[in-house]
mmCIF file of C-alpha atoms in Angstrom:
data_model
loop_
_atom_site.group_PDB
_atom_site.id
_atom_site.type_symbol
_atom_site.label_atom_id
_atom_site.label_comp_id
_atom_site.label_asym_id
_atom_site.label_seq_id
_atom_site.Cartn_x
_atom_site.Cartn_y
_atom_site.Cartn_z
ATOM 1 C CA UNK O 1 -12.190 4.631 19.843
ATOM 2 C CA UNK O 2 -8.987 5.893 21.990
ATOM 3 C CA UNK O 3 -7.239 2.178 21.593
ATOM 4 C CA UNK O 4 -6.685 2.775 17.972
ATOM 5 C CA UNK O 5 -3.925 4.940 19.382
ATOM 6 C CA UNK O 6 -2.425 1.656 20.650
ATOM 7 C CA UNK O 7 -3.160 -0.142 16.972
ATOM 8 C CA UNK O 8 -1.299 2.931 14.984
ATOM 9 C CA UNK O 9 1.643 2.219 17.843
ATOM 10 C CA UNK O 10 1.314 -1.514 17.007
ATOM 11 C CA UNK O 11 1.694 -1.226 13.312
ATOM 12 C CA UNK O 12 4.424 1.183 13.488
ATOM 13 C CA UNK O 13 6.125 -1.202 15.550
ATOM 14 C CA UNK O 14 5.630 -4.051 12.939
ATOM 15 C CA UNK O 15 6.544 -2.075 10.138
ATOM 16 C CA UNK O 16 9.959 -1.000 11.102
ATOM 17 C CA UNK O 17 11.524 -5.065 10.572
ATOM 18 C CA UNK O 18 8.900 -5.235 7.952
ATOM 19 C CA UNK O 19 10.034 -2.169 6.064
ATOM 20 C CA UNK O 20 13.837 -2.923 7.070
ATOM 21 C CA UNK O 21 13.707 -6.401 5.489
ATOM 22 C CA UNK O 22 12.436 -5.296 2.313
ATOM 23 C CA UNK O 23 15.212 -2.426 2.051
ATOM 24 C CA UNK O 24 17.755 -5.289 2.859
ATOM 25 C CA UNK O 25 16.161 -7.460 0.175
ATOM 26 C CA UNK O 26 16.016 -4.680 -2.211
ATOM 27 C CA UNK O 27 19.578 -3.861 -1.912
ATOM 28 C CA UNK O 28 21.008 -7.086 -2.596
ATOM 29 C CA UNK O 29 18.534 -8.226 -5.134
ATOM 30 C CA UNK O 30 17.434 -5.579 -7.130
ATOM 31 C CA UNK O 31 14.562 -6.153 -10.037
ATOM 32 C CA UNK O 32 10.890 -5.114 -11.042
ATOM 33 C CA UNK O 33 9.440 -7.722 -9.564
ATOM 34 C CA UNK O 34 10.435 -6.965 -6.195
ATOM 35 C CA UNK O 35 8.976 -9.741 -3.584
ATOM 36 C CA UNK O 36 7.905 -11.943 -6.282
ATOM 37 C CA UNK O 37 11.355 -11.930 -7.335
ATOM 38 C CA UNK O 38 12.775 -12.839 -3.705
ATOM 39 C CA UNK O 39 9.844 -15.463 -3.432
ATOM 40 C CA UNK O 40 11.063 -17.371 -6.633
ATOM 41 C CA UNK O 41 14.455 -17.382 -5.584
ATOM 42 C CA UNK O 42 13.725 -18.137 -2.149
ATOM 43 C CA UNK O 43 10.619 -20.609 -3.086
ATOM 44 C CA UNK O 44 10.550 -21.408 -6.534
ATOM 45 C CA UNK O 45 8.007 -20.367 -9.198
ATOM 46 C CA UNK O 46 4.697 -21.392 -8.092
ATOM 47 C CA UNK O 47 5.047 -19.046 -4.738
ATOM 48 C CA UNK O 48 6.603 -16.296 -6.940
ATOM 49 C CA UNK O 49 3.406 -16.547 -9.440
ATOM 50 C CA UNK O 50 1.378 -16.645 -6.370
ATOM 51 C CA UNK O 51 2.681 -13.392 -5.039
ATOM 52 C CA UNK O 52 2.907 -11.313 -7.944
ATOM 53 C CA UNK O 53 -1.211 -11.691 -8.387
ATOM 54 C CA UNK O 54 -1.528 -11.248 -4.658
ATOM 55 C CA UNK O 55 0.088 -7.853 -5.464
ATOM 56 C CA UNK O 56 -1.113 -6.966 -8.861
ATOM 57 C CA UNK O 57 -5.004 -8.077 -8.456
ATOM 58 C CA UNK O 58 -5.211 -8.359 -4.940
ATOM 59 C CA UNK O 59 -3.113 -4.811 -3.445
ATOM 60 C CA UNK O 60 -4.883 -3.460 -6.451
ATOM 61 C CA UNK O 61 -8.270 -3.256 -5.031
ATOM 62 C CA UNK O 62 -6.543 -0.351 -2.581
ATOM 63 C CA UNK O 63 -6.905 1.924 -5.862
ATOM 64 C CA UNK O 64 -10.822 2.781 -5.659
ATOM 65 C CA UNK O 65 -10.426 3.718 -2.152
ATOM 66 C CA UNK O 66 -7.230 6.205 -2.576
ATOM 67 C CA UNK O 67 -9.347 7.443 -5.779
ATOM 68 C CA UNK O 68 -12.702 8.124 -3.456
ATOM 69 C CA UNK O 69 -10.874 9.579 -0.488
ATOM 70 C CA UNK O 70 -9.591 12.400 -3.148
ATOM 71 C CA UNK O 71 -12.997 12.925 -4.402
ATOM 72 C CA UNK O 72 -14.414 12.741 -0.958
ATOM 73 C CA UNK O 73 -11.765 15.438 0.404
ATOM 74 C CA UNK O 74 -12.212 17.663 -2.653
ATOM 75 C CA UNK O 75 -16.284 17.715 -3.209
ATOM 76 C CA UNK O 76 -16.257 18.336 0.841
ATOM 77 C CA UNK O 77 -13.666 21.497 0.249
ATOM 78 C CA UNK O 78 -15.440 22.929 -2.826
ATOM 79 C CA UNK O 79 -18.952 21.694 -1.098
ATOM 80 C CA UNK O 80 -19.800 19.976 -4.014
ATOM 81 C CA UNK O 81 -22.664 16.852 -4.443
ATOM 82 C CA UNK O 82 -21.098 14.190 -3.386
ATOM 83 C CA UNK O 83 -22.485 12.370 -7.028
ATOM 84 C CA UNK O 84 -18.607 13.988 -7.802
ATOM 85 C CA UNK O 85 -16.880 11.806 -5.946
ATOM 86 C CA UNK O 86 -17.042 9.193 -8.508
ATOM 87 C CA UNK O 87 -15.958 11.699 -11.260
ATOM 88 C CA UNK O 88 -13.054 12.736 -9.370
ATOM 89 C CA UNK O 89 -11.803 9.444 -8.597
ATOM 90 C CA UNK O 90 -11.493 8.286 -11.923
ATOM 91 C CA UNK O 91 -10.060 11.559 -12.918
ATOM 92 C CA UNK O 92 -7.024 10.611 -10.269
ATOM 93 C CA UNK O 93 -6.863 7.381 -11.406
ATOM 94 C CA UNK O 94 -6.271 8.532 -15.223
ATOM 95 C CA UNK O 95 -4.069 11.075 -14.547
ATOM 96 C CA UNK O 96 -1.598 8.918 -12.150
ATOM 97 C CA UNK O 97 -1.731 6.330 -15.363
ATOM 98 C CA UNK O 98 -0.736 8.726 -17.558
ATOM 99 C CA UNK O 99 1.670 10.727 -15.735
ATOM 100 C CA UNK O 100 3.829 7.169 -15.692
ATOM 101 C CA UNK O 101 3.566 7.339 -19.280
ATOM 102 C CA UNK O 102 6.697 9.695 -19.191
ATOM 103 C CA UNK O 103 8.868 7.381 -16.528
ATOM 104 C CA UNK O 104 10.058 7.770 -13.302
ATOM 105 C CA UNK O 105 12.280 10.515 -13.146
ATOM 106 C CA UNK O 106 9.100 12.931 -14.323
ATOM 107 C CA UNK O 107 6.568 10.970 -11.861
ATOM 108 C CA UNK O 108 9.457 10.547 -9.238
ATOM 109 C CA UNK O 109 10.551 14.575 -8.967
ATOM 110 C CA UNK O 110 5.954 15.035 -9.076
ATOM 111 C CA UNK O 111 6.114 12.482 -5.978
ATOM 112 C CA UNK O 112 9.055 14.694 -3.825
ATOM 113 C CA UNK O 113 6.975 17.704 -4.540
ATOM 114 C CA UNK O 114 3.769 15.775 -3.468
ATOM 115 C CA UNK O 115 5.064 14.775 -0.332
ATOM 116 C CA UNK O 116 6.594 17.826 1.019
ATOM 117 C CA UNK O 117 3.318 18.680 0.709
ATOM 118 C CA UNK O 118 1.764 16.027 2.728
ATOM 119 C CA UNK O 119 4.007 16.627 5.701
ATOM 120 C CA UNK O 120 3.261 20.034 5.792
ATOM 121 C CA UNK O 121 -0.396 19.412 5.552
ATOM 122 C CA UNK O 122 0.088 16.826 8.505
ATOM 123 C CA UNK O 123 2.317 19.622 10.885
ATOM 124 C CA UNK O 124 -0.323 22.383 10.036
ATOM 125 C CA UNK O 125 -3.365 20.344 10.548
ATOM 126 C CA UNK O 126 -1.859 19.071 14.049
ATOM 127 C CA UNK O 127 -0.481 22.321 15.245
ATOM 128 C CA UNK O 128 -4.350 24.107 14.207
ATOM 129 C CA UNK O 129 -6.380 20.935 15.966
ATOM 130 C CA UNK O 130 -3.952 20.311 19.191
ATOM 131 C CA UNK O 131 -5.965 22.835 21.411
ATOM 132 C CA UNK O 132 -8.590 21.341 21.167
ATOM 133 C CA UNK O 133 -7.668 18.428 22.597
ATOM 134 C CA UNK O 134 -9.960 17.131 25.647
ATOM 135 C CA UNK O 135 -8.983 14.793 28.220
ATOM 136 C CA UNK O 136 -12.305 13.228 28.572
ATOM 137 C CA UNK O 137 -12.313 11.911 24.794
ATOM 138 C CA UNK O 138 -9.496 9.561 25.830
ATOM 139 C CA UNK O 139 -12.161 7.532 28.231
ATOM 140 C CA UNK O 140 -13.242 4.844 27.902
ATOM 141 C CA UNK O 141 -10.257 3.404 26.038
ATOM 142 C CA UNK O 142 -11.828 0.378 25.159
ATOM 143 C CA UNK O 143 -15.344 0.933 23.854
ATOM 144 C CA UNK O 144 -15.202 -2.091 21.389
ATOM 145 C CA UNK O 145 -13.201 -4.168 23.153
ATOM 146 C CA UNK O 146 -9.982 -6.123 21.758
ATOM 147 C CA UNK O 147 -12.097 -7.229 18.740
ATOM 148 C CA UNK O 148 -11.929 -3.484 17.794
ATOM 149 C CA UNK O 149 -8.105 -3.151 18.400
ATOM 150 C CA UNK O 150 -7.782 -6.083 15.972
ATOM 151 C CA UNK O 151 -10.137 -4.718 13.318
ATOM 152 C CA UNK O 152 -8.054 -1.532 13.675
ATOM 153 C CA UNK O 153 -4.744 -2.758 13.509
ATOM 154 C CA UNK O 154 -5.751 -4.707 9.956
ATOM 155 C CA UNK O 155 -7.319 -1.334 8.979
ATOM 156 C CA UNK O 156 -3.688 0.559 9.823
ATOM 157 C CA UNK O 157 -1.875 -1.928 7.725
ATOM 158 C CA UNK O 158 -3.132 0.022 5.058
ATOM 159 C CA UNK O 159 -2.132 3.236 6.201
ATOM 160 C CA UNK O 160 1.422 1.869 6.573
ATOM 161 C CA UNK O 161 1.648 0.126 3.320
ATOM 162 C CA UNK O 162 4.541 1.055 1.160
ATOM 163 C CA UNK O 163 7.609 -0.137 1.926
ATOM 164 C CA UNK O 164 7.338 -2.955 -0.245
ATOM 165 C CA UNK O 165 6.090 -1.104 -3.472
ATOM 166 C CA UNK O 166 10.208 0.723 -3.579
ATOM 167 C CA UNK O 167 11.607 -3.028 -4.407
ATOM 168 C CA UNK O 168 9.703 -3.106 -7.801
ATOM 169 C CA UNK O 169 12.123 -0.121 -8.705
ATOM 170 C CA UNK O 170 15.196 -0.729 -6.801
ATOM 171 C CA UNK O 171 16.787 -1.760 -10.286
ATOM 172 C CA UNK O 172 16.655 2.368 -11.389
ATOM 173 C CA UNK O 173 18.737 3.425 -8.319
ATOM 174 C CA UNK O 174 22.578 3.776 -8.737
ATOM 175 C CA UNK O 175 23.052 2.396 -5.669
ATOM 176 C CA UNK O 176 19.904 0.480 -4.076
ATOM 177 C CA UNK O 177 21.835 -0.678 -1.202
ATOM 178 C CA UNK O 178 22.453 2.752 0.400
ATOM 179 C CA UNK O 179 19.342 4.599 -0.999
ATOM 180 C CA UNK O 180 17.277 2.276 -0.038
ATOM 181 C CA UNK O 181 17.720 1.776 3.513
ATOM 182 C CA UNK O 182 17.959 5.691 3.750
ATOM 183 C CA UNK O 183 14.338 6.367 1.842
ATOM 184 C CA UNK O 184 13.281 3.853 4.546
ATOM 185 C CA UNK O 185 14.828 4.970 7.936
ATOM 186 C CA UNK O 186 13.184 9.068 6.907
ATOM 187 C CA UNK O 187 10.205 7.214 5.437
ATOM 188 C CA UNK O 188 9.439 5.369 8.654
ATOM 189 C CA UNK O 189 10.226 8.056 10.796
ATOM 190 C CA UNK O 190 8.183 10.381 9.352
ATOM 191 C CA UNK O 191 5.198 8.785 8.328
ATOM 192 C CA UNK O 192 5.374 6.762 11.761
ATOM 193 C CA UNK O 193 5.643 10.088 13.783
ATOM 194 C CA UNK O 194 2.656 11.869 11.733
ATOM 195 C CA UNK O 195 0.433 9.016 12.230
ATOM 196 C CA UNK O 196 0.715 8.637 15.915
ATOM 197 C CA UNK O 197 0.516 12.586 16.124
ATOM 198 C CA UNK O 198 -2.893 13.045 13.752
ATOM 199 C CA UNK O 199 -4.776 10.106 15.666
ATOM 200 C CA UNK O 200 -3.930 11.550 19.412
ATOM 201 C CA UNK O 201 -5.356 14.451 17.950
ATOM 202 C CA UNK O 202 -8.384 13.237 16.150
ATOM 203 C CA UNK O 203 -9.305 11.315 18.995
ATOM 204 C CA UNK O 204 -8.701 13.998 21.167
ATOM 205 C CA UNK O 205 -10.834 16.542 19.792
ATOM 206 C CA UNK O 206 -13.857 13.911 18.759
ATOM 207 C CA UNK O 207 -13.609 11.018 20.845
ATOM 208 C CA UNK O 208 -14.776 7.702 20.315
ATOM 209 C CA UNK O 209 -16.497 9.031 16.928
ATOM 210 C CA UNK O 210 -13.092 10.289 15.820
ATOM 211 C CA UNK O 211 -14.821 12.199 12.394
ATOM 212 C CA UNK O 212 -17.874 13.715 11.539
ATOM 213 C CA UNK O 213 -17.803 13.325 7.943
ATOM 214 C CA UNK O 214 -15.470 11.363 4.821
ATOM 215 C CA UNK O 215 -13.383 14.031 5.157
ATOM 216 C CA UNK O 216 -11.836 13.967 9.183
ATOM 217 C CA UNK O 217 -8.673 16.704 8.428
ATOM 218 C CA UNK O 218 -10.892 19.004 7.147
ATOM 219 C CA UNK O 219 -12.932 18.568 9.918
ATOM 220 C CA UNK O 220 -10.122 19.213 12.410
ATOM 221 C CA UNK O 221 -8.989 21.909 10.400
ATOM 222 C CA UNK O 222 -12.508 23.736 10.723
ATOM 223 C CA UNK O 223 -11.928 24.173 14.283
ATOM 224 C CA UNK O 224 -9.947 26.875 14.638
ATOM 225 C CA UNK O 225 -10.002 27.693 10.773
ATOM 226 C CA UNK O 226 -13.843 27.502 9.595
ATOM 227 C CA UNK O 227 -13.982 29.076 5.776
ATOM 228 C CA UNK O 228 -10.133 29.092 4.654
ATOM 229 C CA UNK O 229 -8.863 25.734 6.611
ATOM 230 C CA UNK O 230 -11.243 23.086 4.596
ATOM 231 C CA UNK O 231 -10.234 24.691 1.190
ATOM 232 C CA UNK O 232 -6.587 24.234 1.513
ATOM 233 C CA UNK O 233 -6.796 20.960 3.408
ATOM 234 C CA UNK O 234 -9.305 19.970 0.744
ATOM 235 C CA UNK O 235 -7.323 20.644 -2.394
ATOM 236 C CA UNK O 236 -4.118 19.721 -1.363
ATOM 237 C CA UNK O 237 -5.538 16.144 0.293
ATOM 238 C CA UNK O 238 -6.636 15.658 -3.403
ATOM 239 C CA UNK O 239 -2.866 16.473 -4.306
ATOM 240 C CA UNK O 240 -2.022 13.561 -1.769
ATOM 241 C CA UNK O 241 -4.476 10.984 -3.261
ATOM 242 C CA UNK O 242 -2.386 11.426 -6.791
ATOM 243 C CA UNK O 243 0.517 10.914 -5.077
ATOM 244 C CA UNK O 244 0.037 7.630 -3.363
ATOM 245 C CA UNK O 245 -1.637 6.315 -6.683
ATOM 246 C CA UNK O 246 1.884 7.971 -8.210
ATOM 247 C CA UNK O 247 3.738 5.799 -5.896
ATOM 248 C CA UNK O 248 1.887 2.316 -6.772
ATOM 249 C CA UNK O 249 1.567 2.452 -10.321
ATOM 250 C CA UNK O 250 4.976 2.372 -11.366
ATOM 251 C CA UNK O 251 5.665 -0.779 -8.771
ATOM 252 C CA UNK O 252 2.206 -2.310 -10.488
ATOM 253 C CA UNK O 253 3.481 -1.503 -13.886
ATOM 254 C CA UNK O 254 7.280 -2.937 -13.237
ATOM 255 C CA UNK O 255 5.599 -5.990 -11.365
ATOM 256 C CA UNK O 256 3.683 -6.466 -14.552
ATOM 257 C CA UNK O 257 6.475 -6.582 -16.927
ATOM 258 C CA UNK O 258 8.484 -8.651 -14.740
ATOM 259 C CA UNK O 259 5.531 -11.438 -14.483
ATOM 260 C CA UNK O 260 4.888 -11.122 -18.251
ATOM 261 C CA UNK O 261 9.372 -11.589 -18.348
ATOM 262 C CA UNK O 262 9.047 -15.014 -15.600
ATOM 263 C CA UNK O 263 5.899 -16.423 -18.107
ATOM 264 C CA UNK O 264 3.313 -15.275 -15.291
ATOM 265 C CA UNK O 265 1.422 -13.146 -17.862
ATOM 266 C CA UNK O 266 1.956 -13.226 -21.425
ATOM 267 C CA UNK O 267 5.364 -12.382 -22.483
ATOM 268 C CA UNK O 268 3.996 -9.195 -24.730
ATOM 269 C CA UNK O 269 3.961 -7.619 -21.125
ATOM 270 C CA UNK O 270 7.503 -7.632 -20.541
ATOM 271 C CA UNK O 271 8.661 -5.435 -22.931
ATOM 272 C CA UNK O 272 9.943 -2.139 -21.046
ATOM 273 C CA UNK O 273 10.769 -3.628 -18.056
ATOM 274 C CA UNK O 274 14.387 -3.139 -17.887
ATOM 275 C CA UNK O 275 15.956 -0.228 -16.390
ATOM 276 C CA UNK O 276 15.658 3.052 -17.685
ATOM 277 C CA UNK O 277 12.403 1.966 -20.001
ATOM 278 C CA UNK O 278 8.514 2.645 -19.586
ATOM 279 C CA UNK O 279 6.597 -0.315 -18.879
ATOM 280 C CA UNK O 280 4.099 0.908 -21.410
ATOM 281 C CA UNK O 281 2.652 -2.055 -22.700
ATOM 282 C CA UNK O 282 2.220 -3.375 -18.808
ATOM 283 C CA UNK O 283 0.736 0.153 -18.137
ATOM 284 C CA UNK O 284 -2.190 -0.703 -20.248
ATOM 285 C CA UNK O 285 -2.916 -4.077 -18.112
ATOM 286 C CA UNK O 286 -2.556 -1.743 -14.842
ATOM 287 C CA UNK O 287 -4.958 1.061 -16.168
ATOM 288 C CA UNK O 288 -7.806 -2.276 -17.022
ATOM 289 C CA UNK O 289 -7.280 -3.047 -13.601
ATOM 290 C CA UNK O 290 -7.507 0.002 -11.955
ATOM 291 C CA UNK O 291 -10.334 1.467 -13.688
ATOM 292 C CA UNK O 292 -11.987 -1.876 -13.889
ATOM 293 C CA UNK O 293 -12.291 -2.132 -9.787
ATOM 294 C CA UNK O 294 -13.181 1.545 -9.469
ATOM 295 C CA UNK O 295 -16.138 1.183 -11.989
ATOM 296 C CA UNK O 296 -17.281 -1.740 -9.619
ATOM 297 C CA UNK O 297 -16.732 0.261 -6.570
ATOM 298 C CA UNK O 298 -18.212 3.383 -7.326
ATOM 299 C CA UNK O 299 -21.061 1.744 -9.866
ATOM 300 C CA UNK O 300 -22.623 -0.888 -6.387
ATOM 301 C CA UNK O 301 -21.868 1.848 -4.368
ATOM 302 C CA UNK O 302 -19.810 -0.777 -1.906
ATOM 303 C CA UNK O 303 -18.007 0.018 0.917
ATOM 304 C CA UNK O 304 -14.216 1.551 1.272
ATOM 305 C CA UNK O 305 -13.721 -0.722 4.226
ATOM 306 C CA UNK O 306 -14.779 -3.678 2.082
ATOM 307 C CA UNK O 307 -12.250 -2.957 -0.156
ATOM 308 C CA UNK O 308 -9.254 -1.416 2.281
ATOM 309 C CA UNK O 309 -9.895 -5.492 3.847
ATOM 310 C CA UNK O 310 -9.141 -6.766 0.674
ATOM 311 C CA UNK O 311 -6.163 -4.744 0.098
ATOM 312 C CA UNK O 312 -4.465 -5.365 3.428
ATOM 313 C CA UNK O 313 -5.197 -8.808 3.742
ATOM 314 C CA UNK O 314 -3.219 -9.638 -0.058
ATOM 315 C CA UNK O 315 -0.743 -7.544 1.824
ATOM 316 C CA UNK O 316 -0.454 -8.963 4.159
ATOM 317 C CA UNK O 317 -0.435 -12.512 2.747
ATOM 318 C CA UNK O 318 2.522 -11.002 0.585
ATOM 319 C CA UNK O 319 4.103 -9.407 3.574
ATOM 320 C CA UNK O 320 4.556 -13.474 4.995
ATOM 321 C CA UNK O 321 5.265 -14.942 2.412
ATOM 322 C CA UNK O 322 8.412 -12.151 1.346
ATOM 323 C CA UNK O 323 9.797 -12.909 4.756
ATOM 324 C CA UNK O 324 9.918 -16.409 4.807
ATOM 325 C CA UNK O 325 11.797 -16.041 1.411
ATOM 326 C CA UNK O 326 13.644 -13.371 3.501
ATOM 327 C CA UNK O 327 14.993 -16.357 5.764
ATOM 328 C CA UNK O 328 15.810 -17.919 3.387
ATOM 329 C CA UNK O 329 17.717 -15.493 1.107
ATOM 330 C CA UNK O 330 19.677 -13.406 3.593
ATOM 331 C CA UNK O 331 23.339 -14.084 5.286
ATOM 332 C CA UNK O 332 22.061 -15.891 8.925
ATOM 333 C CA UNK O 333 22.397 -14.154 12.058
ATOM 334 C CA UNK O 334 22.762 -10.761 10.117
ATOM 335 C CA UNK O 335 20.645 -7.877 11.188
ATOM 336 C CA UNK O 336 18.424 -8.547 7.619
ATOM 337 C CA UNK O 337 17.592 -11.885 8.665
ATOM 338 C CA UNK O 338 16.545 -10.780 12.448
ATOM 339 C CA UNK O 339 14.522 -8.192 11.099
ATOM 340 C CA UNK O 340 12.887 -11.158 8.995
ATOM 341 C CA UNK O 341 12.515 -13.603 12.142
ATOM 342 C CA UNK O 342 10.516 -11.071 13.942
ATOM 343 C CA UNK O 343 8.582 -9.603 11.279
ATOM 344 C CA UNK O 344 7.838 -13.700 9.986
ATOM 345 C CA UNK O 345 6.565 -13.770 13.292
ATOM 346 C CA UNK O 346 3.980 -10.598 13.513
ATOM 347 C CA UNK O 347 3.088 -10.739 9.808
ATOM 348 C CA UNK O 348 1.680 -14.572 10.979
ATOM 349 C CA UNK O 349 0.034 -12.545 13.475
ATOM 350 C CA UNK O 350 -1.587 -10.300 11.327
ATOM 351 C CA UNK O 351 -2.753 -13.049 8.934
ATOM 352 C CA UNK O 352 -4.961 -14.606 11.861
ATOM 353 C CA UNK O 353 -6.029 -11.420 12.925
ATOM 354 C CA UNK O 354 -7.845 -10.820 8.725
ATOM 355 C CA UNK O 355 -8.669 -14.640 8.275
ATOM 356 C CA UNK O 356 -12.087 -13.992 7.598
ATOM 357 C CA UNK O 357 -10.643 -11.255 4.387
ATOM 358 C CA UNK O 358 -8.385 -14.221 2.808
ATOM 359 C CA UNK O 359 -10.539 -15.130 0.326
ATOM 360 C CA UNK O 360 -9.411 -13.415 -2.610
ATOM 361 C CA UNK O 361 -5.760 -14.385 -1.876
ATOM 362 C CA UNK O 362 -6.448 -17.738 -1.700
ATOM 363 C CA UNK O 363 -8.616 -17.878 -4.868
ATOM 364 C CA UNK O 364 -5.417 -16.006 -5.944
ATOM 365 C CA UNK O 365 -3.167 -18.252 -5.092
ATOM 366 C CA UNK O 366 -5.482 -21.412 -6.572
ATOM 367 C CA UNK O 367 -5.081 -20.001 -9.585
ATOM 368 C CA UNK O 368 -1.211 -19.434 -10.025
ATOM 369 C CA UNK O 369 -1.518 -23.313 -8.504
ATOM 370 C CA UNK O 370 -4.002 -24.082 -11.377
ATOM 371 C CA UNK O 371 -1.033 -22.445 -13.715
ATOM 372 C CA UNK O 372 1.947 -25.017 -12.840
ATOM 373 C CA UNK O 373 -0.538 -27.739 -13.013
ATOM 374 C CA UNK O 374 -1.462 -27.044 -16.718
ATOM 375 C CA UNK O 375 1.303 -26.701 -17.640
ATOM 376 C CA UNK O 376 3.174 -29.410 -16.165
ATOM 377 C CA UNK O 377 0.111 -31.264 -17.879
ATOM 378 C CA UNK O 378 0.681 -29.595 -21.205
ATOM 379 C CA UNK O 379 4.797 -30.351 -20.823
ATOM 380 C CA UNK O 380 4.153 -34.450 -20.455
ATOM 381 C CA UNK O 381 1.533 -34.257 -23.379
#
């Protein structure tokens, strides 16, 4: 209803120490295994082990869902059955995997393109739905209560997600420090101020409801632009989809190699890890993964909430866990480690608020226990 307005404000607010502790973090300690890397030299190599599967197997369940809002957005545009979304989906999926074939610099000039394009699809969609707006759709605020503010605001955490996945390739920049903390500052800024913008709207003009279909910008775009509106919206959403799969495979595929380096995964993983290289042989664990989860998703027919709860709460069990090693890592009393006290703080929030979603990361994190055991076992044998 209306008070997910106040859970996209509460997010934002979250993310900005979040997303300002990782660029700090990234900047002084730059590698492919981004938070797993601060964890193990913040907390050793159990916690690291812990959250590099909390990233790889858990975060990863977020790709079905990016792949099935594509197909949903582009079978709605070109009013197609929606038996296609399936076929789509994968079809993302394979071509973000092999478009990282060729490296970063091809997939990282495809993402700048890419999101260009999702700001102006944001601005236009805004600027066509805003007169529509109706008071009355803002009343009553509350029509699920708290509980539904809370269920939102773990929802949101995967709209905001992101700001971890640039430490996995902080080692390419020239200079992480300063790029870094510059991608973040426009990067919050803009996706914070189109997110607050698009859900005023979309609750304005539907209310409570807020869509009437899989496919909610095309919906808004149909107001005032039945016919030609959907089509663009539709097929350049789909453009969108690629590009946040573009953005997560690389940090997947550089998280990979730097588990297989640390003796997390099998070694054979680690080669093209290091700057400058294509993680190819990590690639092909990333693609079994991917495609693995969105055969089960789309095969059961399950749920994209099911699965976006499963995403945010590994993220968010990785978001904790990176700033306590934050604390622990960064000069105290410096504007890093505030940003880490506070966002310690509201990430512990946010793991109450999706304690019923935990399961996976703990089973995850039983596992990379399960690891130090056996092998401390194997080492006294």
């Amino acid at each position: 209803g209306p008070a997910s307005i106040l859970s996209v404000v509460i997010v934002l607010a979250l993310s900005i120490p979040l997303a300002g502790t990782f660029a700090a973090l990234a900047g002084r300690y730059p590698d492919g295994g981004g938070v797993a890397t601060f964890v193990r030299l913040a907390l050793g190599d159990t916690a690291a082990r812990a959250t590099g599967y909390w990233f790889l197997f858990g975060v990863g369940f977020g790709a079905p869902v990016v792949a099935a809002l594509g197909g949903e957005y582009l079978t709605a545009a070109l009013g197609l059955d929606r038996a296609w979304v399936a076929v789509i989906g994968m079809g993302f999926l394979a071509a973000s995997l092999l478009l990282n074939l060729f490296g970063l610099r091809v997939s990282g000039s495809v993402q700048l393109g890419l999101s260009a394009l999702l700001v102006v699809v944001v601005v236009g969609v805004i600027a066509s739905a805003a007169p529509a707006v109706e008071q009355s759709n803002f009343t009553p605020f509350l029509p699920s209560g708290w509980a539904g503010v809370a269920l939102a605001i773990s929802l949101f955490v995967w709209a905001f997600a992101g700001g971890e996945a640039i430490t996995h390739i902080a080692h390419e920049f020239r200079n992480p420090r300063r790029t870094i903390v510059w991608a973040t500052v426009i990067g919050i800024a803009v996706v914070g101020l189109a997110y607050l913008a698009l859900q005023v709207v979309t609750v304005g003009v539907f209310g409570a409801s807020a869509a009437r279909s899989q496919a909610p910008l095309i919906d808004l775009v149909a107001i005032n632009w039945p016919g030609f509106g959907p089509v663009v919206v539709g097929g350049i959403a789909t453009i969108i989809a690629l590009g946040v799969l573009n953005v997560y495979v690389p940090a997947f595929a550089n998280l990979t190699a730097s588990l297989g380096r640390d003796r997390h995964l099998p070694r054979w993983l680690a080669k093209g890890g290091e700057a400058g290289a294509v993680p190819r042989r990590a690639l092909s664990l990333v693609a079994v993964i991917m495609l693995g989860y969105a055969t089960v998703f789309f095969v059961f027919g399950l749920e994209m909430q099911t699965f976006i709860l499963i995403h945010t709460a590994s993220m968010v069990s990785l978001y904790f866990i990176g700033m306590v090693a934050a604390m622990r890592l960064l000069e105290r009393f410096s504007a890093g480690w505030w940003m880490a006290v506070i966002s310690v703080v509201l990430t512990g929030v946010l793991l109450v608020l999706a304690w019923d979603h935990l399961l996976v990361p703990a089973l995850l994190a039983l596992v990379a226990i399960a690891v130090t055991v056996i092998r401390r076992f194997r080492s006294r044998v």
